[in-house]
Amino acid sequence: MYSVYGNTPKVPPITLQLQLNELKVYFEVDTGCSVTLMTWSDYSKLWDNAKVPEKCCLKLKTYIGERLEVLASHENVFKKLGTFKGPPTKIDEKDATPRFFKPRPATYVMKPRVEAELDRQKRILLSQSSLLNSLRP
């Protein structure tokens, strides 16, 4: 992931090692992105006779607006959510610890709108709490 702020500490991506064509490959865990990508170098390692695929019409940009060149795309693995018919699965990682990250800061342009919405929500919460206090015996 790219960062607009150059001096902010970079949080390493969450990765998972999978075996593909008898090679161990690290994948970054998709945390909500609409597409999953693989680099050309990883693709070439997995398939010895890797030919450059036909151009894909998908246009992607990074967080800071840089264009990404997409070589090819494949069909969706699942047509829609909830269509996996295999056995139930569970990931149980005993050494896993929850990690919480500071949210990305609002852009300068959006800051007044974000602050206005936060103020609106505070007013609602305060009015509800004063109403509850008045209802106490």
PDB file of C-alpha atoms in Angstrom:
ATOM      1  CA  MET A   1       0.000   0.000   0.000  1.00  0.00           C
ATOM      2  CA  TYR A   2       1.199   3.476  -0.752  1.00  0.00           C
ATOM      3  CA  SER A   3       1.083   6.309   1.750  1.00  0.00           C
ATOM      4  CA  VAL A   4       0.470   9.994   1.061  1.00  0.00           C
ATOM      5  CA  TYR A   5       2.439  10.975   4.144  1.00  0.00           C
ATOM      6  CA  GLY A   6       6.100  10.077   3.669  1.00  0.00           C
ATOM      7  CA  ASN A   7       7.116  10.330   7.317  1.00  0.00           C
ATOM      8  CA  THR A   8       4.408   8.069   8.757  1.00  0.00           C
ATOM      9  CA  PRO A   9       5.563   4.602   9.830  1.00  0.00           C
ATOM     10  CA  LYS A  10       4.702   1.902   7.293  1.00  0.00           C
ATOM     11  CA  VAL A  11       2.652  -0.966   8.677  1.00  0.00           C
ATOM     12  CA  PRO A  12       3.762  -4.267   7.163  1.00  0.00           C
ATOM     13  CA  PRO A  13       1.038  -6.104   5.224  1.00  0.00           C
ATOM     14  CA  ILE A  14      -0.606  -9.228   6.615  1.00  0.00           C
ATOM     15  CA  THR A  15       0.797 -12.126   4.593  1.00  0.00           C
ATOM     16  CA  LEU A  16       0.005 -15.800   4.290  1.00  0.00           C
ATOM     17  CA  GLN A  17       2.201 -18.497   2.776  1.00  0.00           C
ATOM     18  CA  LEU A  18       0.451 -20.841   0.323  1.00  0.00           C
ATOM     19  CA  GLN A  19       1.766 -23.616  -1.862  1.00  0.00           C
ATOM     20  CA  LEU A  20       1.131 -23.260  -5.611  1.00  0.00           C
ATOM     21  CA  ASN A  21       2.603 -25.671  -8.162  1.00  0.00           C
ATOM     22  CA  GLU A  22       4.921 -27.053  -5.468  1.00  0.00           C
ATOM     23  CA  LEU A  23       6.306 -23.583  -4.719  1.00  0.00           C
ATOM     24  CA  LYS A  24       5.697 -21.650  -1.523  1.00  0.00           C
ATOM     25  CA  VAL A  25       4.361 -18.188  -2.324  1.00  0.00           C
ATOM     26  CA  TYR A  26       3.559 -15.352   0.064  1.00  0.00           C
ATOM     27  CA  PHE A  27       0.239 -13.627  -0.536  1.00  0.00           C
ATOM     28  CA  GLU A  28      -0.937 -10.446   1.076  1.00  0.00           C
ATOM     29  CA  VAL A  29      -4.232 -10.981   2.869  1.00  0.00           C
ATOM     30  CA  ASP A  30      -7.037  -9.127   1.111  1.00  0.00           C
ATOM     31  CA  THR A  31      -8.518  -6.828   3.714  1.00  0.00           C
ATOM     32  CA  GLY A  32     -11.394  -5.541   1.647  1.00  0.00           C
ATOM     33  CA  CYS A  33      -9.994  -4.759  -1.758  1.00  0.00           C
ATOM     34  CA  SER A  34     -12.264  -5.472  -4.705  1.00  0.00           C
ATOM     35  CA  VAL A  35      -9.483  -7.236  -6.648  1.00  0.00           C
ATOM     36  CA  THR A  36      -6.596  -9.507  -5.689  1.00  0.00           C
ATOM     37  CA  LEU A  37      -3.330  -9.017  -7.538  1.00  0.00           C
ATOM     38  CA  MET A  38      -0.203 -11.093  -8.171  1.00  0.00           C
ATOM     39  CA  THR A  39       3.068  -9.655  -9.419  1.00  0.00           C
ATOM     40  CA  TRP A  40       4.492 -10.755 -12.769  1.00  0.00           C
ATOM     41  CA  SER A  41       7.642 -12.079 -11.048  1.00  0.00           C
ATOM     42  CA  ASP A  42       5.570 -14.374  -8.788  1.00  0.00           C
ATOM     43  CA  TYR A  43       3.474 -15.504 -11.762  1.00  0.00           C
ATOM     44  CA  SER A  44       6.659 -16.331 -13.717  1.00  0.00           C
ATOM     45  CA  LYS A  45       8.047 -18.405 -10.832  1.00  0.00           C
ATOM     46  CA  LEU A  46       4.888 -20.507 -10.646  1.00  0.00           C
ATOM     47  CA  TRP A  47       4.612 -21.255 -14.345  1.00  0.00           C
ATOM     48  CA  ASP A  48       7.931 -21.903 -16.113  1.00  0.00           C
ATOM     49  CA  ASN A  49       6.620 -21.249 -19.622  1.00  0.00           C
ATOM     50  CA  ALA A  50       4.843 -18.096 -18.579  1.00  0.00           C
ATOM     51  CA  LYS A  51       3.789 -16.079 -21.582  1.00  0.00           C
ATOM     52  CA  VAL A  52       2.794 -12.474 -21.249  1.00  0.00           C
ATOM     53  CA  PRO A  53      -1.004 -12.617 -21.110  1.00  0.00           C
ATOM     54  CA  GLU A  54      -3.191 -10.461 -23.305  1.00  0.00           C
ATOM     55  CA  LYS A  55      -3.802  -6.934 -22.101  1.00  0.00           C
ATOM     56  CA  CYS A  56      -6.565  -6.510 -19.575  1.00  0.00           C
ATOM     57  CA  CYS A  57      -8.965  -3.572 -19.761  1.00  0.00           C
ATOM     58  CA  LEU A  58      -9.075  -3.158 -15.970  1.00  0.00           C
ATOM     59  CA  LYS A  59      -7.696   0.222 -14.850  1.00  0.00           C
ATOM     60  CA  LEU A  60      -6.392   0.437 -11.300  1.00  0.00           C
ATOM     61  CA  LYS A  61      -4.777   3.223  -9.332  1.00  0.00           C
ATOM     62  CA  THR A  62      -2.916   3.240  -6.039  1.00  0.00           C
ATOM     63  CA  TYR A  63      -4.038   5.214  -3.009  1.00  0.00           C
ATOM     64  CA  ILE A  64      -2.013   8.205  -4.232  1.00  0.00           C
ATOM     65  CA  GLY A  65      -3.235   7.994  -7.836  1.00  0.00           C
ATOM     66  CA  GLU A  66      -0.401   6.129  -9.573  1.00  0.00           C
ATOM     67  CA  ARG A  67      -1.618   3.849 -12.380  1.00  0.00           C
ATOM     68  CA  LEU A  68      -1.033   0.095 -12.045  1.00  0.00           C
ATOM     69  CA  GLU A  69      -0.495  -1.950 -15.185  1.00  0.00           C
ATOM     70  CA  VAL A  70      -2.741  -5.024 -15.132  1.00  0.00           C
ATOM     71  CA  LEU A  71      -1.540  -7.767 -17.469  1.00  0.00           C
ATOM     72  CA  ALA A  72      -4.523 -10.127 -17.316  1.00  0.00           C
ATOM     73  CA  SER A  73      -7.549 -11.114 -15.298  1.00  0.00           C
ATOM     74  CA  HIS A  74      -9.209 -14.408 -14.461  1.00  0.00           C
ATOM     75  CA  GLU A  75     -12.763 -15.439 -13.731  1.00  0.00           C
ATOM     76  CA  ASN A  76     -14.151 -15.050 -10.237  1.00  0.00           C
ATOM     77  CA  VAL A  77     -13.606 -18.087  -8.047  1.00  0.00           C
ATOM     78  CA  PHE A  78     -17.100 -17.688  -6.606  1.00  0.00           C
ATOM     79  CA  LYS A  79     -20.019 -16.087  -8.429  1.00  0.00           C
ATOM     80  CA  LYS A  80     -21.392 -14.491  -5.242  1.00  0.00           C
ATOM     81  CA  LEU A  81     -20.943 -14.611  -1.494  1.00  0.00           C
ATOM     82  CA  GLY A  82     -22.071 -17.729   0.336  1.00  0.00           C
ATOM     83  CA  THR A  83     -21.769 -20.135  -2.601  1.00  0.00           C
ATOM     84  CA  PHE A  84     -18.996 -22.365  -1.170  1.00  0.00           C
ATOM     85  CA  LYS A  85     -20.511 -25.857  -0.818  1.00  0.00           C
ATOM     86  CA  GLY A  86     -17.488 -27.634   0.687  1.00  0.00           C
ATOM     87  CA  PRO A  87     -17.012 -28.707   4.289  1.00  0.00           C
ATOM     88  CA  PRO A  88     -17.101 -26.025   6.997  1.00  0.00           C
ATOM     89  CA  THR A  89     -13.687 -24.527   7.648  1.00  0.00           C
ATOM     90  CA  LYS A  90     -12.149 -22.822  10.628  1.00  0.00           C
ATOM     91  CA  ILE A  91      -8.834 -21.040  11.046  1.00  0.00           C
ATOM     92  CA  ASP A  92      -7.530 -21.525  14.569  1.00  0.00           C
ATOM     93  CA  GLU A  93      -4.213 -19.766  15.091  1.00  0.00           C
ATOM     94  CA  LYS A  94      -3.212 -20.193  18.728  1.00  0.00           C
ATOM     95  CA  ASP A  95      -0.406 -17.616  18.578  1.00  0.00           C
ATOM     96  CA  ALA A  96      -2.535 -14.951  16.892  1.00  0.00           C
ATOM     97  CA  THR A  97      -2.952 -11.694  18.768  1.00  0.00           C
ATOM     98  CA  PRO A  98      -5.445  -8.977  17.833  1.00  0.00           C
ATOM     99  CA  ARG A  99      -3.882  -5.907  16.235  1.00  0.00           C
ATOM    100  CA  PHE A 100      -5.515  -2.526  16.027  1.00  0.00           C
ATOM    101  CA  PHE A 101      -4.348   0.211  13.687  1.00  0.00           C
ATOM    102  CA  LYS A 102      -4.913   3.937  13.705  1.00  0.00           C
ATOM    103  CA  PRO A 103      -7.394   4.863  10.950  1.00  0.00           C
ATOM    104  CA  ARG A 104      -6.150   6.705   7.904  1.00  0.00           C
ATOM    105  CA  PRO A 105      -6.420  10.463   8.471  1.00  0.00           C
ATOM    106  CA  ALA A 106      -9.092  12.406   6.609  1.00  0.00           C
ATOM    107  CA  THR A 107      -7.899  14.499   3.704  1.00  0.00           C
ATOM    108  CA  TYR A 108      -7.667  18.250   4.189  1.00  0.00           C
ATOM    109  CA  VAL A 109     -10.661  18.818   1.906  1.00  0.00           C
ATOM    110  CA  MET A 110     -12.855  16.361   3.844  1.00  0.00           C
ATOM    111  CA  LYS A 111     -11.821  17.515   7.327  1.00  0.00           C
ATOM    112  CA  PRO A 112     -14.639  20.109   7.840  1.00  0.00           C
ATOM    113  CA  ARG A 113     -17.300  17.583   6.766  1.00  0.00           C
ATOM    114  CA  VAL A 114     -15.851  14.879   9.032  1.00  0.00           C
ATOM    115  CA  GLU A 115     -15.712  17.266  12.012  1.00  0.00           C
ATOM    116  CA  ALA A 116     -19.306  18.405  11.353  1.00  0.00           C
ATOM    117  CA  GLU A 117     -20.509  14.780  11.303  1.00  0.00           C
ATOM    118  CA  LEU A 118     -18.645  13.987  14.537  1.00  0.00           C
ATOM    119  CA  ASP A 119     -20.207  17.049  16.200  1.00  0.00           C
ATOM    120  CA  ARG A 120     -23.662  15.959  14.991  1.00  0.00           C
ATOM    121  CA  GLN A 121     -23.181  12.473  16.456  1.00  0.00           C
ATOM    122  CA  LYS A 122     -21.960  13.943  19.780  1.00  0.00           C
ATOM    123  CA  ARG A 123     -25.087  16.118  20.000  1.00  0.00           C
ATOM    124  CA  ILE A 124     -27.297  13.057  19.399  1.00  0.00           C
ATOM    125  CA  LEU A 125     -25.490  11.049  22.084  1.00  0.00           C
ATOM    126  CA  LEU A 126     -25.632  13.907  24.590  1.00  0.00           C
ATOM    127  CA  SER A 127     -29.349  14.485  23.980  1.00  0.00           C
ATOM    128  CA  GLN A 128     -30.047  10.769  24.415  1.00  0.00           C
ATOM    129  CA  SER A 129     -28.017  10.575  27.637  1.00  0.00           C
ATOM    130  CA  SER A 130     -29.773  13.652  29.105  1.00  0.00           C
ATOM    131  CA  LEU A 131     -33.132  12.085  28.198  1.00  0.00           C
ATOM    132  CA  LEU A 132     -32.128   8.851  29.945  1.00  0.00           C
ATOM    133  CA  ASN A 133     -30.989  10.797  33.031  1.00  0.00           C
ATOM    134  CA  SER A 134     -34.363  12.558  33.229  1.00  0.00           C
ATOM    135  CA  LEU A 135     -36.163   9.192  33.130  1.00  0.00           C
ATOM    136  CA  ARG A 136     -34.278   7.788  36.137  1.00  0.00           C
ATOM    137  CA  PRO A 137     -36.312   7.453  39.366  1.00  0.00           C
TER     138      PRO A 137
END
